[in-house]
PDB file of C-alpha atoms and ligand atoms in Angstrom:
ATOM      1  CA  MET B 238      38.035  51.418 183.469  1.00  0.00           C
ATOM      2  CA  ILE B 239      39.770  54.858 183.081  1.00  0.00           C
ATOM      3  CA  GLN B 240      40.947  57.082 179.587  1.00  0.00           C
ATOM      4  CA  ILE B 241      44.232  59.325 180.453  1.00  0.00           C
ATOM      5  CA  ALA B 242      44.050  61.773 178.022  1.00  0.00           C
ATOM      6  CA  PRO B 243      46.777  64.083 177.816  1.00  0.00           C
ATOM      7  CA  SER B 244      46.224  67.737 176.707  1.00  0.00           C
ATOM      8  CA  ILE B 245      49.448  68.728 174.271  1.00  0.00           C
ATOM      9  CA  LEU B 246      48.489  72.541 175.587  1.00  0.00           C
ATOM     10  CA  SER B 247      51.035  71.459 177.683  1.00  0.00           C
ATOM     11  CA  GLY B 248      52.785  69.795 175.672  1.00  0.00           C
ATOM     12  CA  ASN B 249      56.813  71.219 174.071  1.00  0.00           C
ATOM     13  CA  PHE B 250      55.241  73.405 171.058  1.00  0.00           C
ATOM     14  CA  LEU B 251      59.240  73.585 169.800  1.00  0.00           C
ATOM     15  CA  HIS B 252      59.095  69.818 169.364  1.00  0.00           C
ATOM     16  CA  LEU B 253      55.721  67.990 169.547  1.00  0.00           C
ATOM     17  CA  GLU B 254      57.248  64.693 168.231  1.00  0.00           C
ATOM     18  CA  PRO B 255      58.442  63.192 171.274  1.00  0.00           C
ATOM     19  CA  ASP B 256      55.359  64.331 173.469  1.00  0.00           C
ATOM     20  CA  LEU B 257      53.941  62.803 170.676  1.00  0.00           C
ATOM     21  CA  LYS B 258      54.831  59.422 170.782  1.00  0.00           C
ATOM     22  CA  MET B 259      55.149  59.712 174.720  1.00  0.00           C
ATOM     23  CA  ILE B 260      51.114  59.622 174.625  1.00  0.00           C
ATOM     24  CA  ASN B 261      50.318  57.033 171.729  1.00  0.00           C
ATOM     25  CA  GLU B 262      53.099  54.824 173.959  1.00  0.00           C
ATOM     26  CA  HIS B 263      51.047  55.296 177.231  1.00  0.00           C
ATOM     27  CA  ALA B 264      48.282  56.879 177.056  1.00  0.00           C
ATOM     28  CA  ASP B 265      44.950  56.968 175.792  1.00  0.00           C
ATOM     29  CA  LEU B 266      43.901  59.876 174.048  1.00  0.00           C
ATOM     30  CA  ILE B 267      45.092  62.868 173.263  1.00  0.00           C
ATOM     31  CA  HIS B 268      43.445  65.889 174.447  1.00  0.00           C
ATOM     32  CA  ILE B 269      43.442  69.128 171.673  1.00  0.00           C
ATOM     33  CA  ASP B 270      42.883  72.607 173.033  1.00  0.00           C
ATOM     34  CA  VAL B 271      41.664  74.814 170.581  1.00  0.00           C
ATOM     35  CA  MET B 272      40.994  78.615 171.928  1.00  0.00           C
ATOM     36  CA  ASP B 273      39.994  81.871 169.869  1.00  0.00           C
ATOM     37  CA  GLY B 274      40.328  84.360 171.890  1.00  0.00           C
ATOM     38  CA  SER B 275      36.642  85.270 172.071  1.00  0.00           C
ATOM     39  CA  LEU B 276      34.743  82.512 173.749  1.00  0.00           C
ATOM     40  CA  VAL B 277      37.408  82.117 176.359  1.00  0.00           C
ATOM     41  CA  PRO B 278      40.770  84.572 176.664  1.00  0.00           C
ATOM     42  CA  ASN B 279      43.468  83.013 174.844  1.00  0.00           C
ATOM     43  CA  ILE B 280      44.387  82.124 171.759  1.00  0.00           C
ATOM     44  CA  SER B 281      46.008  78.203 170.991  1.00  0.00           C
ATOM     45  CA  PHE B 282      46.336  76.694 167.645  1.00  0.00           C
ATOM     46  CA  GLY B 283      44.449  76.243 164.400  1.00  0.00           C
ATOM     47  CA  PHE B 284      44.259  73.686 161.702  1.00  0.00           C
ATOM     48  CA  PRO B 285      48.007  73.499 160.896  1.00  0.00           C
ATOM     49  CA  VAL B 286      49.041  72.306 164.084  1.00  0.00           C
ATOM     50  CA  MET B 287      46.060  69.525 164.376  1.00  0.00           C
ATOM     51  CA  GLU B 288      47.279  68.175 160.720  1.00  0.00           C
ATOM     52  CA  ALA B 289      51.176  67.893 161.890  1.00  0.00           C
ATOM     53  CA  ILE B 290      49.692  66.001 164.819  1.00  0.00           C
ATOM     54  CA  ALA B 291      47.155  63.976 162.942  1.00  0.00           C
ATOM     55  CA  LYS B 292      49.868  62.490 160.782  1.00  0.00           C
ATOM     56  CA  VAL B 293      52.127  61.210 163.892  1.00  0.00           C
ATOM     57  CA  ILE B 294      49.604  60.234 166.670  1.00  0.00           C
ATOM     58  CA  GLU B 295      48.411  56.884 166.893  1.00  0.00           C
ATOM     59  CA  VAL B 296      45.626  57.160 169.654  1.00  0.00           C
ATOM     60  CA  PRO B 297      42.163  58.886 169.089  1.00  0.00           C
ATOM     61  CA  MET B 298      41.872  62.744 168.678  1.00  0.00           C
ATOM     62  CA  ASP B 299      39.827  64.634 171.346  1.00  0.00           C
ATOM     63  CA  VAL B 300      39.387  67.684 169.792  1.00  0.00           C
ATOM     64  CA  HIS B 301      38.240  70.626 172.842  1.00  0.00           C
ATOM     65  CA  LEU B 302      36.829  73.761 170.804  1.00  0.00           C
ATOM     66  CA  MET B 303      36.939  76.494 173.063  1.00  0.00           C
ATOM     67  CA  ILE B 304      36.092  78.631 170.265  1.00  0.00           C
ATOM     68  CA  VAL B 305      32.453  80.743 169.852  1.00  0.00           C
ATOM     69  CA  HIS B 306      30.075  79.065 166.710  1.00  0.00           C
ATOM     70  CA  PRO B 307      31.657  76.010 166.887  1.00  0.00           C
ATOM     71  CA  GLU B 308      29.096  74.809 163.639  1.00  0.00           C
ATOM     72  CA  LYS B 309      31.798  76.826 161.101  1.00  0.00           C
ATOM     73  CA  TYR B 310      34.401  74.286 161.965  1.00  0.00           C
ATOM     74  CA  ILE B 311      33.222  71.295 163.107  1.00  0.00           C
ATOM     75  CA  GLU B 312      33.876  69.771 159.966  1.00  0.00           C
ATOM     76  CA  ARG B 313      36.590  70.764 159.183  1.00  0.00           C
ATOM     77  CA  PHE B 314      38.424  69.363 162.490  1.00  0.00           C
ATOM     78  CA  ALA B 315      36.411  65.995 161.765  1.00  0.00           C
ATOM     79  CA  LYS B 316      37.998  65.933 158.185  1.00  0.00           C
ATOM     80  CA  ALA B 317      41.497  66.674 159.730  1.00  0.00           C
ATOM     81  CA  GLY B 318      41.033  63.509 161.634  1.00  0.00           C
ATOM     82  CA  ALA B 319      39.307  64.036 165.271  1.00  0.00           C
ATOM     83  CA  GLN B 320      37.482  61.485 166.520  1.00  0.00           C
ATOM     84  CA  MET B 321      35.603  63.166 169.422  1.00  0.00           C
ATOM     85  CA  ILE B 322      34.441  66.899 169.467  1.00  0.00           C
ATOM     86  CA  SER B 323      33.604  68.829 171.944  1.00  0.00           C
ATOM     87  CA  PHE B 324      32.173  72.465 171.994  1.00  0.00           C
ATOM     88  CA  HIS B 325      30.795  74.730 175.060  1.00  0.00           C
ATOM     89  CA  LEU B 326      27.105  74.618 175.489  1.00  0.00           C
ATOM     90  CA  GLU B 327      27.880  78.298 176.468  1.00  0.00           C
ATOM     91  CA  ALA B 328      29.494  78.775 172.794  1.00  0.00           C
ATOM     92  CA  ALA B 329      25.811  77.329 171.351  1.00  0.00           C
ATOM     93  CA  ASP B 330      24.211  79.858 173.890  1.00  0.00           C
ATOM     94  CA  GLU B 331      26.180  82.566 172.290  1.00  0.00           C
ATOM     95  CA  ALA B 332      24.753  81.756 168.920  1.00  0.00           C
ATOM     96  CA  GLY B 333      21.462  81.247 169.558  1.00  0.00           C
ATOM     97  CA  ILE B 334      21.610  77.565 168.490  1.00  0.00           C
ATOM     98  CA  ASP B 335      20.369  74.605 170.320  1.00  0.00           C
ATOM     99  CA  ALA B 336      23.230  72.774 171.245  1.00  0.00           C
ATOM    100  CA  GLY B 337      21.547  69.525 170.596  1.00  0.00           C
ATOM    101  CA  GLU B 338      21.651  70.556 166.500  1.00  0.00           C
ATOM    102  CA  ILE B 339      25.426  71.095 167.062  1.00  0.00           C
ATOM    103  CA  LEU B 340      25.670  67.775 168.406  1.00  0.00           C
ATOM    104  CA  ASP B 341      23.804  66.491 165.478  1.00  0.00           C
ATOM    105  CA  LEU B 342      26.278  68.211 162.650  1.00  0.00           C
ATOM    106  CA  VAL B 343      29.315  65.875 165.173  1.00  0.00           C
ATOM    107  CA  HIS B 344      27.394  62.844 164.484  1.00  0.00           C
ATOM    108  CA  ARG B 345      26.973  63.719 160.458  1.00  0.00           C
ATOM    109  CA  CYS B 346      30.717  64.457 160.089  1.00  0.00           C
ATOM    110  CA  GLY B 347      31.502  60.963 161.767  1.00  0.00           C
ATOM    111  CA  ALA B 348      32.905  62.052 165.086  1.00  0.00           C
ATOM    112  CA  LYS B 349      31.527  61.870 168.819  1.00  0.00           C
ATOM    113  CA  ALA B 350      30.013  64.321 170.183  1.00  0.00           C
ATOM    114  CA  GLY B 351      30.865  65.617 173.292  1.00  0.00           C
ATOM    115  CA  LEU B 352      29.251  69.025 175.227  1.00  0.00           C
ATOM    116  CA  ALA B 353      31.148  70.988 177.822  1.00  0.00           C
ATOM    117  CA  ILE B 354      30.385  73.274 180.820  1.00  0.00           C
ATOM    118  CA  ASP B 355      32.037  75.583 182.660  1.00  0.00           C
ATOM    119  CA  PRO B 356      32.095  74.949 186.295  1.00  0.00           C
ATOM    120  CA  ASP B 357      29.839  78.299 186.781  1.00  0.00           C
ATOM    121  CA  VAL B 358      26.787  76.776 184.528  1.00  0.00           C
ATOM    122  CA  PRO B 359      24.336  74.485 186.281  1.00  0.00           C
ATOM    123  CA  VAL B 360      25.056  70.728 185.681  1.00  0.00           C
ATOM    124  CA  ASP B 361      21.428  70.068 185.179  1.00  0.00           C
ATOM    125  CA  ARG B 362      21.582  72.149 181.654  1.00  0.00           C
ATOM    126  CA  LEU B 363      23.082  69.340 179.972  1.00  0.00           C
ATOM    127  CA  TYR B 364      20.197  67.506 181.238  1.00  0.00           C
ATOM    128  CA  PRO B 365      18.585  67.507 178.184  1.00  0.00           C
ATOM    129  CA  TYR B 366      21.308  65.906 176.179  1.00  0.00           C
ATOM    130  CA  ILE B 367      21.927  63.292 177.968  1.00  0.00           C
ATOM    131  CA  GLU B 368      20.073  61.237 174.813  1.00  0.00           C
ATOM    132  CA  LYS B 369      22.156  62.652 172.130  1.00  0.00           C
ATOM    133  CA  VAL B 370      25.899  63.036 173.467  1.00  0.00           C
ATOM    134  CA  ASP B 371      28.424  60.378 173.217  1.00  0.00           C
ATOM    135  CA  PHE B 372      29.915  61.924 176.822  1.00  0.00           C
ATOM    136  CA  PHE B 373      30.322  65.050 178.622  1.00  0.00           C
ATOM    137  CA  LEU B 374      33.051  67.275 179.052  1.00  0.00           C
ATOM    138  CA  ILE B 375      33.268  68.738 182.781  1.00  0.00           C
ATOM    139  CA  MET B 376      35.434  71.907 184.103  1.00  0.00           C
ATOM    140  CA  SER B 377      37.012  71.967 186.646  1.00  0.00           C
ATOM    141  CA  VAL B 378      38.832  74.940 185.954  1.00  0.00           C
ATOM    142  CA  PHE B 379      37.545  77.731 183.360  1.00  0.00           C
ATOM    143  CA  ALA B 380      38.302  77.657 180.507  1.00  0.00           C
ATOM    144  CA  GLY B 381      41.681  79.674 178.974  1.00  0.00           C
ATOM    145  CA  PHE B 382      44.181  78.190 180.395  1.00  0.00           C
ATOM    146  CA  GLY B 383      46.595  75.212 180.996  1.00  0.00           C
ATOM    147  CA  GLY B 384      48.334  74.974 184.671  1.00  0.00           C
ATOM    148  CA  GLN B 385      45.064  76.504 187.193  1.00  0.00           C
ATOM    149  CA  LYS B 386      43.991  74.695 190.399  1.00  0.00           C
ATOM    150  CA  PHE B 387      41.646  71.967 190.174  1.00  0.00           C
ATOM    151  CA  ILE B 388      38.000  73.365 191.807  1.00  0.00           C
ATOM    152  CA  GLU B 389      36.813  71.227 194.351  1.00  0.00           C
ATOM    153  CA  ASP B 390      33.762  71.577 193.560  1.00  0.00           C
ATOM    154  CA  SER B 391      33.852  69.967 189.936  1.00  0.00           C
ATOM    155  CA  ILE B 392      33.544  66.063 192.158  1.00  0.00           C
ATOM    156  CA  GLY B 393      30.184  67.121 193.267  1.00  0.00           C
ATOM    157  CA  ARG B 394      28.916  68.391 189.988  1.00  0.00           C
ATOM    158  CA  ILE B 395      30.980  64.787 188.590  1.00  0.00           C
ATOM    159  CA  ARG B 396      28.064  62.916 191.041  1.00  0.00           C
ATOM    160  CA  GLN B 397      25.374  64.600 190.275  1.00  0.00           C
ATOM    161  CA  LEU B 398      25.395  64.480 186.598  1.00  0.00           C
ATOM    162  CA  HIS B 399      26.387  60.759 187.035  1.00  0.00           C
ATOM    163  CA  GLU B 400      23.486  59.946 189.210  1.00  0.00           C
ATOM    164  CA  GLU B 401      21.408  61.414 186.910  1.00  0.00           C
ATOM    165  CA  MET B 402      22.423  59.365 183.799  1.00  0.00           C
ATOM    166  CA  GLU B 403      22.030  56.074 185.937  1.00  0.00           C
ATOM    167  CA  ARG B 404      18.546  57.135 187.178  1.00  0.00           C
ATOM    168  CA  ARG B 405      17.832  57.242 182.907  1.00  0.00           C
ATOM    169  CA  GLY B 406      19.573  54.364 182.719  1.00  0.00           C
ATOM    170  CA  LEU B 407      21.390  55.887 179.978  1.00  0.00           C
ATOM    171  CA  LEU B 408      25.331  56.258 181.308  1.00  0.00           C
ATOM    172  CA  ARG B 409      27.508  58.452 179.262  1.00  0.00           C
ATOM    173  CA  PRO B 410      31.618  59.045 179.815  1.00  0.00           C
ATOM    174  CA  ILE B 411      32.204  62.104 181.656  1.00  0.00           C
ATOM    175  CA  GLU B 412      35.485  63.502 180.669  1.00  0.00           C
ATOM    176  CA  VAL B 413      36.776  66.352 183.490  1.00  0.00           C
ATOM    177  CA  ASP B 414      39.168  69.079 182.293  1.00  0.00           C
ATOM    178  CA  GLY B 415      40.830  71.016 184.480  1.00  0.00           C
ATOM    179  CA  GLY B 416      43.589  70.705 187.335  1.00  0.00           C
ATOM    180  CA  VAL B 417      43.533  66.624 187.111  1.00  0.00           C
ATOM    181  CA  SER B 418      46.092  64.456 188.844  1.00  0.00           C
ATOM    182  CA  ALA B 419      47.655  61.470 190.563  1.00  0.00           C
ATOM    183  CA  ALA B 420      46.207  63.501 193.192  1.00  0.00           C
ATOM    184  CA  ASN B 421      42.650  63.779 192.773  1.00  0.00           C
ATOM    185  CA  ALA B 422      41.723  61.027 189.969  1.00  0.00           C
ATOM    186  CA  ALA B 423      40.648  58.449 192.384  1.00  0.00           C
ATOM    187  CA  GLN B 424      38.350  60.985 193.778  1.00  0.00           C
ATOM    188  CA  LEU B 425      37.068  61.726 190.323  1.00  0.00           C
ATOM    189  CA  ALA B 426      36.535  58.397 188.810  1.00  0.00           C
ATOM    190  CA  ASP B 427      34.486  57.326 192.347  1.00  0.00           C
ATOM    191  CA  ALA B 428      32.608  60.708 191.233  1.00  0.00           C
ATOM    192  CA  GLY B 429      31.959  59.101 188.224  1.00  0.00           C
ATOM    193  CA  ALA B 430      34.391  60.440 185.895  1.00  0.00           C
ATOM    194  CA  GLU B 431      35.976  57.715 183.054  1.00  0.00           C
ATOM    195  CA  ILE B 432      38.258  60.404 180.936  1.00  0.00           C
ATOM    196  CA  LEU B 433      40.954  62.128 182.939  1.00  0.00           C
ATOM    197  CA  VAL B 434      42.568  65.174 180.771  1.00  0.00           C
ATOM    198  CA  ALA B 435      45.706  66.264 181.945  1.00  0.00           C
ATOM    199  CA  GLY B 436      48.274  68.684 180.830  1.00  0.00           C
ATOM    200  CA  SER B 437      51.052  69.863 183.424  1.00  0.00           C
ATOM    201  CA  SER B 438      50.755  67.531 185.838  1.00  0.00           C
ATOM    202  CA  VAL B 439      52.055  65.209 182.752  1.00  0.00           C
ATOM    203  CA  PHE B 440      54.063  67.479 180.803  1.00  0.00           C
ATOM    204  CA  LYS B 441      55.664  69.287 183.587  1.00  0.00           C
ATOM    205  CA  ALA B 442      56.646  65.587 185.557  1.00  0.00           C
ATOM    206  CA  ALA B 443      59.999  64.586 185.550  1.00  0.00           C
ATOM    207  CA  ASP B 444      58.372  61.179 184.260  1.00  0.00           C
ATOM    208  CA  PRO B 445      55.456  62.123 181.611  1.00  0.00           C
ATOM    209  CA  ALA B 446      54.905  57.879 181.095  1.00  0.00           C
ATOM    210  CA  GLU B 447      54.808  57.359 185.117  1.00  0.00           C
ATOM    211  CA  ALA B 448      52.325  60.591 186.259  1.00  0.00           C
ATOM    212  CA  ILE B 449      50.288  58.830 183.613  1.00  0.00           C
ATOM    213  CA  LYS B 450      50.157  55.231 185.361  1.00  0.00           C
ATOM    214  CA  GLN B 451      50.003  56.780 188.452  1.00  0.00           C
ATOM    215  CA  MET B 452      46.502  58.521 187.521  1.00  0.00           C
ATOM    216  CA  ARG B 453      44.898  55.026 186.196  1.00  0.00           C
ATOM    217  CA  VAL B 454      43.287  54.579 189.273  1.00  0.00           C
ATOM    218  CA  ARG B 455      41.456  51.468 187.948  1.00  0.00           C
TER     219      ARG B 455
HETATM  220  C1  DX5 D 246      41.790  74.765 179.553  1.00  0.00           C
HETATM  221  C2  DX5 D 246      42.084  73.374 178.866  1.00  0.00           C
HETATM  222  C3  DX5 D 246      42.793  71.886 179.641  1.00  0.00           C
HETATM  223  C4  DX5 D 246      44.191  72.345 180.170  1.00  0.00           C
HETATM  224  C5  DX5 D 246      44.351  71.540 180.851  1.00  0.00           C
HETATM  225  O1  DX5 D 246      40.734  75.773 179.093  1.00  0.00           O
HETATM  226  O2  DX5 D 246      40.939  72.864 178.026  1.00  0.00           O
HETATM  227  O3  DX5 D 246      42.347  71.161 178.476  1.00  0.00           O
HETATM  228  O4  DX5 D 246      45.385  72.107 178.596  1.00  0.00           O
HETATM  229  O5  DX5 D 246      45.577  71.744 181.382  1.00  0.00           O
HETATM  230  P1  DX5 D 246      45.977  71.222 183.099  1.00  0.00           P
HETATM  231  O6  DX5 D 246      46.078  69.898 183.331  1.00  0.00           O
HETATM  232  O7  DX5 D 246      46.900  71.791 183.034  1.00  0.00           O
HETATM  233  O8  DX5 D 246      44.623  72.282 183.590  1.00  0.00           O
HETATM  234 ZN1   ZN D 247      40.558  71.140 177.587  1.00  0.00          ZN
END
């Protein structure tokens, strides 16, 4: 079963509550993008916004950390209520820490641990972590901004990862993030994606609930 995770980055920051209620009613998760202007060339929001979201949201909070040194902040995000926390392999590389140690830390904090990569990182770099992760996050745009065009190559990358996990008999959910809409949902699901993150295709739609429904391809 596909899960839909609307990205609140595309929500209405002047009045988030209606967007959160729409997510409670129609979606499976809320995707929360945290950007630090260092790992990615944009800054989004941090703890105060996340804590406000936590007061209203009823579906699990899926926090996508696009920050350097994720290991410094994971405990705080878990305490703020994140049930799923992903960080970038590139950030672990930059910090000189094995991603496995950060995955362990996420687990110790009681959250599900996800490992993310941008479109220019070879998918086989994820293979050593198949046993340890709870999910993988394949970026289908370069992390940093909502509203970018979906990179078609991502479908093959998802399929490659899915097939490797099948070979090992260790299937972990694959989340896909960036330029996802009803137009590519079926192809992504066929390739093996289970969690579809969608920002602009949900929040820029005239009827966000209907946009979510259209993405439920199975
Ligand atoms: C991009 C973020 C995405 C973004 C997706 O760096 O990680 O979650 O909000 O937005 P859309 O669906 O508009 O590409
Ligand atoms: Zn994201």
